Amino acid sequence: MPKSPAVLVVGSNMRDMVVRSAALPRPGETLLGGEFFTGQGGKGANQAVTAARAGGDVTFVGRVGNDSLGRDAVAALKRDGIDCRHVVVDPKRPSGVALILVGGAGENSIAVAPGANAALSAADVKAASRAFQRAAVLLVQLEIPVPTVACAIRLGRRAGARVILNPAPAAPLPAALLRGVDIFTPNESEAAAFVGHAVDSLRSVARAAAALRTLGPPVVIVTLGARGAWVQDGSGGRLLPAIAVKAVDTTGAGDVFSGALAVGLAEGRPLDDAVRFGQAAAAISVTRPGTQSSVPSRAEIDALLRKVARHPGLASRSE
Ligand code: ADP
């Protein structure tokens, strides 16, 4: 077995608290009779866990509160073999929490209290400089302060890591930050927020991806849910169709895609192969309920890719 490639994730972690009821309560209303689920979440932690299960040697840089939720979050990351020595315990703020209400038809209402995540600082990132030195890939998202993301990207570049920015949730970004990104992975709505026009038809996806490339990232990958991913690089744009599966819960598909893509690239796979690796991981995750609990192992990803190689029709879904 070759040595695992080093992936550094700088990002958020949250505890998801989910209540599923017959309907969403209206303001002022109390609904009795729901079912409760809880799980580890946050885009940073989801992507770190995916990268670890996909075979990466993962370090996570983030902040938790000095509370039981924070201790549970770190314990969960460690169970996946993730190096947490650069996770900072915030002395004042609580751990990040997402309160999610799900109605009978699957509609949801979500309130996120970022807590300690909002205090993840450039100083925290700089304190992890040893992890930057050994990273093949740096993976960041936008659930932490933008100046912290900018600092991570600068350090990542200086250390020679490939920098992936998953711009979720979409937020205004300084031009210099985008010029430091190697691979930019918005979904359709995030791409639309950055380019200022609707991104739905393949023609508008291609146009948005080309426009985003002019802002700096040499590779732009717009993820298109069950349609697949549009890859735009120096040789042009192309659609890599999703692997056809029966989806039951697509929450977190983008996190699983970016986390596994990071490992594919860190292993030195060509771009399109790394994208297919990310798509295989995401395809498995959507066939199961939950977010981190649905993240596949490396063996499962490899098995699906072998199956697709034997039955190419599985990956030829068109619009
Ligand atoms: P996000 O969760 O950020 O909106 P997407 O829904 O675009 O991200 O999903 C990311 C990737 O996951 C897609 O490019 C695709 O390869 C895969 N994926 C998402 N939904 C499905 C699905 N229903 N069937 C197969 N693959 C999917």
mmCIF file of C-alpha atoms and ligand atoms in Angstrom:
data_model
loop_
_atom_site.group_PDB
_atom_site.id
_atom_site.type_symbol
_atom_site.label_atom_id
_atom_site.label_comp_id
_atom_site.label_asym_id
_atom_site.label_seq_id
_atom_site.Cartn_x
_atom_site.Cartn_y
_atom_site.Cartn_z
ATOM 1 C CA MET A 1 0.000 0.000 0.000
ATOM 2 C CA PRO A 2 1.531 3.402 -0.939
ATOM 3 C CA LYS A 3 1.800 6.033 1.793
ATOM 4 C CA SER A 4 -1.447 7.975 2.355
ATOM 5 C CA PRO A 5 -1.325 11.460 0.856
ATOM 6 C CA ALA A 6 -1.553 14.346 3.318
ATOM 7 C CA VAL A 7 -4.737 16.417 3.124
ATOM 8 C CA LEU A 8 -5.188 19.482 5.322
ATOM 9 C CA VAL A 9 -8.739 20.709 5.979
ATOM 10 C CA VAL A 10 -9.260 24.150 7.542
ATOM 11 C CA GLY A 11 -12.941 24.614 8.302
ATOM 12 C CA SER A 12 -16.087 24.322 10.347
ATOM 13 C CA ASN A 13 -17.567 21.641 12.528
ATOM 14 C CA MET A 14 -21.143 21.647 13.786
ATOM 15 C CA ARG A 15 -23.478 19.376 15.671
ATOM 16 C CA ASP A 16 -26.593 18.729 13.593
ATOM 17 C CA MET A 17 -29.768 18.432 15.684
ATOM 18 C CA VAL A 18 -32.650 17.274 13.534
ATOM 19 C CA VAL A 19 -36.354 16.983 14.377
ATOM 20 C CA ARG A 20 -38.575 15.385 11.759
ATOM 21 C CA SER A 21 -42.297 16.103 12.207
ATOM 22 C CA ALA A 22 -45.479 15.825 10.157
ATOM 23 C CA ALA A 23 -45.166 19.497 9.200
ATOM 24 C CA LEU A 24 -42.896 22.482 9.869
ATOM 25 C CA PRO A 25 -44.168 24.435 12.896
ATOM 26 C CA ARG A 26 -45.352 27.962 12.119
ATOM 27 C CA PRO A 27 -43.920 30.878 14.168
ATOM 28 C CA GLY A 28 -45.329 30.644 17.678
ATOM 29 C CA GLU A 29 -46.559 27.072 17.182
ATOM 30 C CA THR A 30 -45.407 24.020 19.179
ATOM 31 C CA LEU A 31 -45.714 20.657 17.465
ATOM 32 C CA LEU A 32 -45.616 17.499 19.544
ATOM 33 C CA GLY A 33 -44.765 14.123 18.071
ATOM 34 C CA GLY A 34 -41.564 14.565 16.087
ATOM 35 C CA GLU A 35 -38.566 12.245 15.911
ATOM 36 C CA PHE A 36 -35.054 13.389 16.900
ATOM 37 C CA PHE A 37 -31.736 12.561 15.233
ATOM 38 C CA THR A 38 -28.308 14.019 15.883
ATOM 39 C CA GLY A 39 -25.051 13.754 13.991
ATOM 40 C CA GLN A 40 -21.684 15.386 13.474
ATOM 41 C CA GLY A 41 -21.712 17.946 10.698
ATOM 42 C CA GLY A 42 -20.238 21.182 9.427
ATOM 43 C CA LYS A 43 -18.763 21.361 5.964
ATOM 44 C CA GLY A 44 -15.150 21.280 7.183
ATOM 45 C CA ALA A 45 -15.657 18.217 9.359
ATOM 46 C CA ASN A 46 -17.759 16.443 6.693
ATOM 47 C CA GLN A 47 -15.012 16.946 4.117
ATOM 48 C CA ALA A 48 -12.266 15.907 6.556
ATOM 49 C CA VAL A 49 -14.120 12.696 7.430
ATOM 50 C CA THR A 50 -14.683 11.940 3.754
ATOM 51 C CA ALA A 51 -11.008 12.506 2.928
ATOM 52 C CA ALA A 52 -9.954 10.221 5.809
ATOM 53 C CA ARG A 53 -12.328 7.378 4.812
ATOM 54 C CA ALA A 54 -11.227 7.795 1.175
ATOM 55 C CA GLY A 55 -7.636 7.065 2.191
ATOM 56 C CA GLY A 56 -6.131 10.455 3.041
ATOM 57 C CA ASP A 57 -3.810 11.220 5.952
ATOM 58 C CA VAL A 58 -5.965 14.079 7.220
ATOM 59 C CA THR A 59 -5.282 16.973 9.578
ATOM 60 C CA PHE A 60 -8.189 19.192 10.651
ATOM 61 C CA VAL A 61 -7.807 22.804 11.782
ATOM 62 C CA GLY A 62 -10.923 24.228 13.438
ATOM 63 C CA ARG A 63 -12.449 25.516 16.677
ATOM 64 C CA VAL A 64 -14.816 23.886 19.149
ATOM 65 C CA GLY A 65 -16.383 25.157 22.367
ATOM 66 C CA ASN A 66 -15.215 24.074 25.824
ATOM 67 C CA ASP A 67 -18.324 21.898 26.119
ATOM 68 C CA SER A 68 -19.514 18.337 25.637
ATOM 69 C CA LEU A 69 -20.492 18.971 22.002
ATOM 70 C CA GLY A 70 -16.935 20.097 21.278
ATOM 71 C CA ARG A 71 -15.392 17.093 23.010
ATOM 72 C CA ASP A 72 -17.731 14.770 21.098
ATOM 73 C CA ALA A 73 -16.830 16.460 17.806
ATOM 74 C CA VAL A 74 -13.095 15.977 18.371
ATOM 75 C CA ALA A 75 -13.603 12.379 19.517
ATOM 76 C CA ALA A 76 -15.572 11.639 16.337
ATOM 77 C CA LEU A 77 -12.870 13.119 14.104
ATOM 78 C CA LYS A 78 -10.225 11.081 15.936
ATOM 79 C CA ARG A 79 -12.234 7.890 15.468
ATOM 80 C CA ASP A 80 -11.794 8.480 11.740
ATOM 81 C CA GLY A 81 -8.039 8.761 12.290
ATOM 82 C CA ILE A 82 -7.948 12.533 11.786
ATOM 83 C CA ASP A 83 -5.098 14.488 13.379
ATOM 84 C CA CYS A 84 -6.784 17.023 15.713
ATOM 85 C CA ARG A 85 -3.724 18.525 17.403
ATOM 86 C CA HIS A 86 -4.486 21.885 15.752
ATOM 87 C CA VAL A 87 -8.141 21.988 16.824
ATOM 88 C CA VAL A 88 -8.479 24.967 19.180
ATOM 89 C CA VAL A 89 -10.812 24.885 22.196
ATOM 90 C CA ASP A 90 -12.465 28.295 22.440
ATOM 91 C CA PRO A 91 -12.580 29.518 26.053
ATOM 92 C CA LYS A 92 -15.801 31.537 25.620
ATOM 93 C CA ARG A 93 -17.930 30.523 22.666
ATOM 94 C CA PRO A 94 -20.015 27.346 22.482
ATOM 95 C CA SER A 95 -19.547 24.690 19.801
ATOM 96 C CA GLY A 96 -21.302 25.270 16.477
ATOM 97 C CA VAL A 97 -24.823 23.901 16.194
ATOM 98 C CA ALA A 98 -27.272 23.497 13.290
ATOM 99 C CA LEU A 99 -30.936 23.137 14.319
ATOM 100 C CA ILE A 100 -32.769 21.439 11.473
ATOM 101 C CA LEU A 101 -36.533 21.001 11.238
ATOM 102 C CA VAL A 102 -37.781 18.588 8.584
ATOM 103 C CA GLY A 103 -41.445 18.495 7.544
ATOM 104 C CA GLY A 104 -43.465 15.588 6.212
ATOM 105 C CA ALA A 105 -42.656 16.314 2.561
ATOM 106 C CA GLY A 106 -38.917 16.589 3.273
ATOM 107 C CA GLU A 107 -39.007 20.407 3.331
ATOM 108 C CA ASN A 108 -36.681 21.941 5.908
ATOM 109 C CA SER A 109 -35.945 24.984 7.975
ATOM 110 C CA ILE A 110 -32.414 25.368 9.360
ATOM 111 C CA ALA A 111 -30.900 27.768 11.889
ATOM 112 C CA VAL A 112 -27.104 27.659 12.278
ATOM 113 C CA ALA A 113 -25.292 29.090 15.310
ATOM 114 C CA PRO A 114 -21.617 28.982 14.262
ATOM 115 C CA GLY A 115 -20.330 29.605 17.820
ATOM 116 C CA ALA A 116 -16.613 28.826 18.033
ATOM 117 C CA ASN A 117 -16.356 28.434 14.228
ATOM 118 C CA ALA A 118 -16.834 32.196 13.867
ATOM 119 C CA ALA A 119 -13.714 32.758 15.981
ATOM 120 C CA LEU A 120 -11.367 30.525 13.953
ATOM 121 C CA SER A 121 -8.577 33.028 13.281
ATOM 122 C CA ALA A 122 -5.572 33.610 11.076
ATOM 123 C CA ALA A 123 -3.455 33.048 14.211
ATOM 124 C CA ASP A 124 -5.031 29.580 14.642
ATOM 125 C CA VAL A 125 -4.145 28.802 11.041
ATOM 126 C CA LYS A 126 -0.567 30.057 11.436
ATOM 127 C CA ALA A 127 -0.158 27.910 14.555
ATOM 128 C CA ALA A 128 -0.711 24.891 12.275
ATOM 129 C CA SER A 129 2.173 25.803 9.937
ATOM 130 C CA ARG A 130 3.791 22.355 10.360
ATOM 131 C CA ALA A 131 0.656 20.757 8.916
ATOM 132 C CA PHE A 132 0.880 23.083 5.910
ATOM 133 C CA GLN A 133 4.466 22.007 5.253
ATOM 134 C CA ARG A 134 3.444 18.391 4.735
ATOM 135 C CA ALA A 135 0.088 18.917 2.948
ATOM 136 C CA ALA A 136 -0.275 17.768 -0.664
ATOM 137 C CA VAL A 137 -3.732 19.365 -0.809
ATOM 138 C CA LEU A 138 -5.371 22.107 1.259
ATOM 139 C CA LEU A 139 -9.181 22.014 1.359
ATOM 140 C CA VAL A 140 -11.215 25.013 2.569
ATOM 141 C CA GLN A 141 -14.890 26.101 2.595
ATOM 142 C CA LEU A 142 -16.707 29.296 3.646
ATOM 143 C CA GLU A 143 -18.296 28.416 7.016
ATOM 144 C CA ILE A 144 -15.384 30.157 8.787
ATOM 145 C CA PRO A 145 -14.379 33.854 8.534
ATOM 146 C CA VAL A 146 -13.175 34.864 5.065
ATOM 147 C CA PRO A 147 -9.909 36.438 6.380
ATOM 148 C CA THR A 148 -9.100 33.056 7.966
ATOM 149 C CA VAL A 149 -9.769 31.313 4.642
ATOM 150 C CA ALA A 150 -7.538 33.880 2.906
ATOM 151 C CA CYS A 151 -4.716 33.243 5.386
ATOM 152 C CA ALA A 152 -5.002 29.466 4.915
ATOM 153 C CA ILE A 153 -4.862 29.853 1.145
ATOM 154 C CA ARG A 154 -1.737 32.049 1.353
ATOM 155 C CA LEU A 155 0.023 29.529 3.603
ATOM 156 C CA GLY A 156 -1.114 26.634 1.425
ATOM 157 C CA ARG A 157 0.300 28.234 -1.692
ATOM 158 C CA ARG A 158 3.544 29.132 0.006
ATOM 159 C CA ALA A 159 3.933 25.520 1.137
ATOM 160 C CA GLY A 160 3.296 24.227 -2.393
ATOM 161 C CA ALA A 161 -0.004 22.469 -1.621
ATOM 162 C CA ARG A 162 -2.797 22.348 -4.194
ATOM 163 C CA VAL A 163 -5.565 24.572 -2.929
ATOM 164 C CA ILE A 164 -9.224 23.515 -3.292
ATOM 165 C CA LEU A 165 -11.876 26.067 -2.319
ATOM 166 C CA ASN A 166 -15.417 24.730 -1.991
ATOM 167 C CA PRO A 167 -17.203 28.106 -1.880
ATOM 168 C CA ALA A 168 -20.096 27.022 0.339
ATOM 169 C CA PRO A 169 -22.080 28.842 1.473
ATOM 170 C CA ALA A 170 -21.439 31.501 -1.189
ATOM 171 C CA ALA A 171 -20.001 34.736 0.211
ATOM 172 C CA PRO A 172 -18.318 37.791 -1.335
ATOM 173 C CA LEU A 173 -14.597 37.082 -1.738
ATOM 174 C CA PRO A 174 -11.631 39.426 -2.246
ATOM 175 C CA ALA A 175 -10.113 39.136 -5.722
ATOM 176 C CA ALA A 176 -6.689 38.227 -4.303
ATOM 177 C CA LEU A 177 -8.161 35.244 -2.458
ATOM 178 C CA LEU A 178 -9.544 33.716 -5.648
ATOM 179 C CA ARG A 179 -6.227 34.169 -7.429
ATOM 180 C CA GLY A 180 -4.661 31.830 -4.861
ATOM 181 C CA VAL A 181 -7.106 28.978 -5.525
ATOM 182 C CA ASP A 182 -6.158 26.058 -7.808
ATOM 183 C CA ILE A 183 -9.517 24.274 -7.896
ATOM 184 C CA PHE A 184 -12.872 25.966 -7.266
ATOM 185 C CA THR A 185 -15.893 23.670 -6.627
ATOM 186 C CA PRO A 186 -19.232 25.557 -6.441
ATOM 187 C CA ASN A 187 -22.601 23.885 -6.961
ATOM 188 C CA GLU A 188 -25.084 25.504 -9.362
ATOM 189 C CA SER A 189 -26.553 28.003 -6.905
ATOM 190 C CA GLU A 190 -23.144 29.006 -5.552
ATOM 191 C CA ALA A 191 -21.833 29.460 -9.109
ATOM 192 C CA ALA A 192 -24.897 31.638 -9.846
ATOM 193 C CA ALA A 193 -24.179 33.785 -6.780
ATOM 194 C CA PHE A 194 -20.601 34.420 -7.963
ATOM 195 C CA VAL A 195 -21.382 35.188 -11.606
ATOM 196 C CA GLY A 196 -24.691 37.017 -11.066
ATOM 197 C CA HIS A 197 -26.763 35.073 -13.607
ATOM 198 C CA ALA A 198 -28.855 31.924 -13.414
ATOM 199 C CA VAL A 199 -26.857 28.686 -13.711
ATOM 200 C CA ASP A 200 -29.149 25.868 -14.804
ATOM 201 C CA SER A 201 -28.886 24.881 -18.476
ATOM 202 C CA LEU A 202 -25.579 23.334 -19.546
ATOM 203 C CA ARG A 203 -24.941 26.388 -21.688
ATOM 204 C CA SER A 204 -25.227 28.689 -18.650
ATOM 205 C CA VAL A 205 -23.078 26.292 -16.596
ATOM 206 C CA ALA A 206 -20.350 26.405 -19.251
ATOM 207 C CA ARG A 207 -20.553 30.177 -19.402
ATOM 208 C CA ALA A 208 -20.358 30.528 -15.608
ATOM 209 C CA ALA A 209 -17.433 28.103 -15.323
ATOM 210 C CA ALA A 210 -15.471 29.972 -17.981
ATOM 211 C CA ALA A 211 -16.208 33.302 -16.251
ATOM 212 C CA LEU A 212 -15.114 31.923 -12.861
ATOM 213 C CA ARG A 213 -11.839 30.733 -14.394
ATOM 214 C CA THR A 214 -11.016 34.283 -15.447
ATOM 215 C CA LEU A 215 -11.093 35.240 -11.734
ATOM 216 C CA GLY A 216 -8.046 33.057 -11.037
ATOM 217 C CA PRO A 217 -8.677 29.351 -10.417
ATOM 218 C CA PRO A 218 -7.194 27.352 -13.315
ATOM 219 C CA VAL A 219 -9.733 24.593 -12.642
ATOM 220 C CA VAL A 220 -13.438 25.206 -11.983
ATOM 221 C CA ILE A 221 -15.756 22.272 -11.226
ATOM 222 C CA VAL A 222 -19.459 23.120 -11.039
ATOM 223 C CA THR A 223 -21.322 20.249 -9.390
ATOM 224 C CA LEU A 224 -24.757 19.590 -10.869
ATOM 225 C CA GLY A 225 -26.354 17.086 -8.489
ATOM 226 C CA ALA A 226 -27.685 14.002 -10.293
ATOM 227 C CA ARG A 227 -26.501 15.436 -13.629
ATOM 228 C CA GLY A 228 -22.836 15.228 -12.625
ATOM 229 C CA ALA A 229 -20.073 17.820 -12.697
ATOM 230 C CA TRP A 230 -18.924 20.366 -15.250
ATOM 231 C CA VAL A 231 -15.124 20.509 -15.394
ATOM 232 C CA GLN A 232 -13.491 23.591 -16.884
ATOM 233 C CA ASP A 233 -9.718 23.813 -17.240
ATOM 234 C CA GLY A 234 -7.117 25.024 -19.749
ATOM 235 C CA SER A 235 -8.263 22.436 -22.287
ATOM 236 C CA GLY A 236 -11.907 23.581 -22.234
ATOM 237 C CA GLY A 237 -15.102 22.439 -20.552
ATOM 238 C CA ARG A 238 -16.824 19.050 -20.332
ATOM 239 C CA LEU A 239 -19.622 17.301 -18.445
ATOM 240 C CA LEU A 240 -18.649 14.259 -16.403
ATOM 241 C CA PRO A 241 -22.031 12.579 -15.810
ATOM 242 C CA ALA A 242 -22.974 11.407 -12.325
ATOM 243 C CA ILE A 243 -23.033 7.698 -11.568
ATOM 244 C CA ALA A 244 -26.678 6.602 -11.757
ATOM 245 C CA VAL A 245 -27.895 5.491 -8.320
ATOM 246 C CA LYS A 246 -31.149 5.484 -6.379
ATOM 247 C CA ALA A 247 -30.808 8.554 -4.150
ATOM 248 C CA VAL A 248 -32.483 8.636 -0.729
ATOM 249 C CA ASP A 249 -30.752 11.637 0.919
ATOM 250 C CA THR A 250 -28.576 14.036 -1.054
ATOM 251 C CA THR A 251 -27.659 16.250 1.930
ATOM 252 C CA GLY A 252 -23.896 16.718 2.022
ATOM 253 C CA ALA A 253 -23.266 15.325 -1.491
ATOM 254 C CA GLY A 254 -21.114 18.365 -2.259
ATOM 255 C CA ASP A 255 -19.030 17.830 0.888
ATOM 256 C CA VAL A 256 -18.417 14.196 0.024
ATOM 257 C CA PHE A 257 -17.498 15.138 -3.533
ATOM 258 C CA SER A 258 -14.947 17.771 -2.470
ATOM 259 C CA GLY A 259 -13.459 15.621 0.311
ATOM 260 C CA ALA A 260 -12.860 12.646 -1.978
ATOM 261 C CA LEU A 261 -11.697 14.867 -4.865
ATOM 262 C CA ALA A 262 -8.992 16.174 -2.510
ATOM 263 C CA VAL A 263 -7.705 12.627 -1.949
ATOM 264 C CA GLY A 264 -7.842 11.807 -5.660
ATOM 265 C CA LEU A 265 -5.738 14.868 -6.453
ATOM 266 C CA ALA A 266 -3.384 14.321 -3.507
ATOM 267 C CA GLU A 267 -2.714 10.811 -4.865
ATOM 268 C CA GLY A 268 -1.633 12.406 -8.139
ATOM 269 C CA ARG A 269 -4.572 11.233 -10.274
ATOM 270 C CA PRO A 270 -5.244 13.189 -13.465
ATOM 271 C CA LEU A 271 -8.029 15.765 -12.983
ATOM 272 C CA ASP A 272 -10.892 13.834 -14.615
ATOM 273 C CA ASP A 273 -9.981 10.649 -12.713
ATOM 274 C CA ALA A 274 -9.935 12.579 -9.436
ATOM 275 C CA VAL A 275 -13.368 14.025 -10.298
ATOM 276 C CA ARG A 276 -14.711 10.512 -10.992
ATOM 277 C CA PHE A 277 -13.302 9.368 -7.651
ATOM 278 C CA GLY A 278 -15.187 12.248 -5.965
ATOM 279 C CA GLN A 279 -18.359 11.419 -7.889
ATOM 280 C CA ALA A 280 -18.189 7.752 -6.879
ATOM 281 C CA ALA A 281 -17.882 8.670 -3.197
ATOM 282 C CA ALA A 282 -20.789 11.160 -3.506
ATOM 283 C CA ALA A 283 -22.954 8.663 -5.408
ATOM 284 C CA ILE A 284 -22.606 6.098 -2.615
ATOM 285 C CA SER A 285 -23.331 8.707 0.068
ATOM 286 C CA VAL A 286 -26.656 9.754 -1.502
ATOM 287 C CA THR A 287 -27.954 6.176 -1.419
ATOM 288 C CA ARG A 288 -27.929 6.270 2.408
ATOM 289 C CA PRO A 289 -29.586 8.547 4.963
ATOM 290 C CA GLY A 290 -27.538 10.987 7.042
ATOM 291 C CA THR A 291 -24.425 12.977 6.215
ATOM 292 C CA GLN A 292 -21.252 11.765 7.938
ATOM 293 C CA SER A 293 -22.859 8.407 8.602
ATOM 294 C CA SER A 294 -23.366 7.999 4.831
ATOM 295 C CA VAL A 295 -19.727 8.689 3.876
ATOM 296 C CA PRO A 296 -18.241 5.571 2.216
ATOM 297 C CA SER A 297 -14.956 3.790 2.865
ATOM 298 C CA ARG A 298 -12.143 3.580 0.314
ATOM 299 C CA ALA A 299 -13.023 -0.046 -0.389
ATOM 300 C CA GLU A 300 -16.606 0.933 -1.271
ATOM 301 C CA ILE A 301 -15.442 3.743 -3.576
ATOM 302 C CA ASP A 302 -12.981 1.448 -5.364
ATOM 303 C CA ALA A 303 -15.658 -1.237 -5.734
ATOM 304 C CA LEU A 304 -18.113 1.225 -7.326
ATOM 305 C CA LEU A 305 -15.445 2.511 -9.725
ATOM 306 C CA ARG A 306 -14.665 -1.085 -10.755
ATOM 307 C CA LYS A 307 -18.381 -1.704 -11.328
ATOM 308 C CA VAL A 308 -18.660 1.442 -13.478
ATOM 309 C CA ALA A 309 -15.624 0.319 -15.491
ATOM 310 C CA ARG A 310 -17.433 -2.982 -16.221
ATOM 311 C CA HIS A 311 -20.797 -1.263 -16.948
ATOM 312 C CA PRO A 312 -19.994 2.128 -18.504
ATOM 313 C CA GLY A 313 -23.756 2.791 -18.948
ATOM 314 C CA LEU A 314 -23.930 3.581 -15.215
ATOM 315 C CA ALA A 315 -21.934 6.745 -15.825
ATOM 316 C CA SER A 316 -23.513 7.933 -19.023
ATOM 317 C CA ARG A 317 -26.539 9.681 -17.662
ATOM 318 C CA SER A 318 -27.244 12.707 -19.825
ATOM 319 C CA GLU A 319 -29.313 15.817 -19.234
HETATM 320 P P1 ADP B 1 -24.242 20.080 -3.255
HETATM 321 O O1 ADP B 1 -24.573 19.104 -2.191
HETATM 322 O O2 ADP B 1 -23.122 21.008 -2.886
HETATM 323 O O3 ADP B 1 -25.431 20.821 -3.833
HETATM 324 P P2 ADP B 1 -24.314 18.414 -5.638
HETATM 325 O O4 ADP B 1 -25.731 18.101 -5.309
HETATM 326 O O5 ADP B 1 -24.055 19.134 -6.910
HETATM 327 O O6 ADP B 1 -23.601 19.213 -4.454
HETATM 328 O O7 ADP B 1 -23.522 17.022 -5.634
HETATM 329 C C1 ADP B 1 -22.130 16.898 -5.770
HETATM 330 C C2 ADP B 1 -21.820 15.668 -6.629
HETATM 331 O O8 ADP B 1 -22.403 14.518 -6.006
HETATM 332 C C3 ADP B 1 -22.394 15.727 -8.030
HETATM 333 O O9 ADP B 1 -21.487 16.334 -8.932
HETATM 334 C C4 ADP B 1 -22.630 14.253 -8.355
HETATM 335 O O10 ADP B 1 -21.480 13.652 -8.926
HETATM 336 C C5 ADP B 1 -22.905 13.629 -6.983
HETATM 337 N N1 ADP B 1 -24.369 13.484 -6.787
HETATM 338 C C6 ADP B 1 -25.218 14.372 -6.195
HETATM 339 N N2 ADP B 1 -26.497 13.926 -6.255
HETATM 340 C C7 ADP B 1 -26.462 12.740 -6.909
HETATM 341 C C8 ADP B 1 -27.450 11.770 -7.296
HETATM 342 N N3 ADP B 1 -28.754 11.944 -7.018
HETATM 343 N N4 ADP B 1 -27.032 10.649 -7.958
HETATM 344 C C9 ADP B 1 -25.725 10.444 -8.224
HETATM 345 N N5 ADP B 1 -24.746 11.325 -7.883
HETATM 346 C C10 ADP B 1 -25.098 12.451 -7.246
#
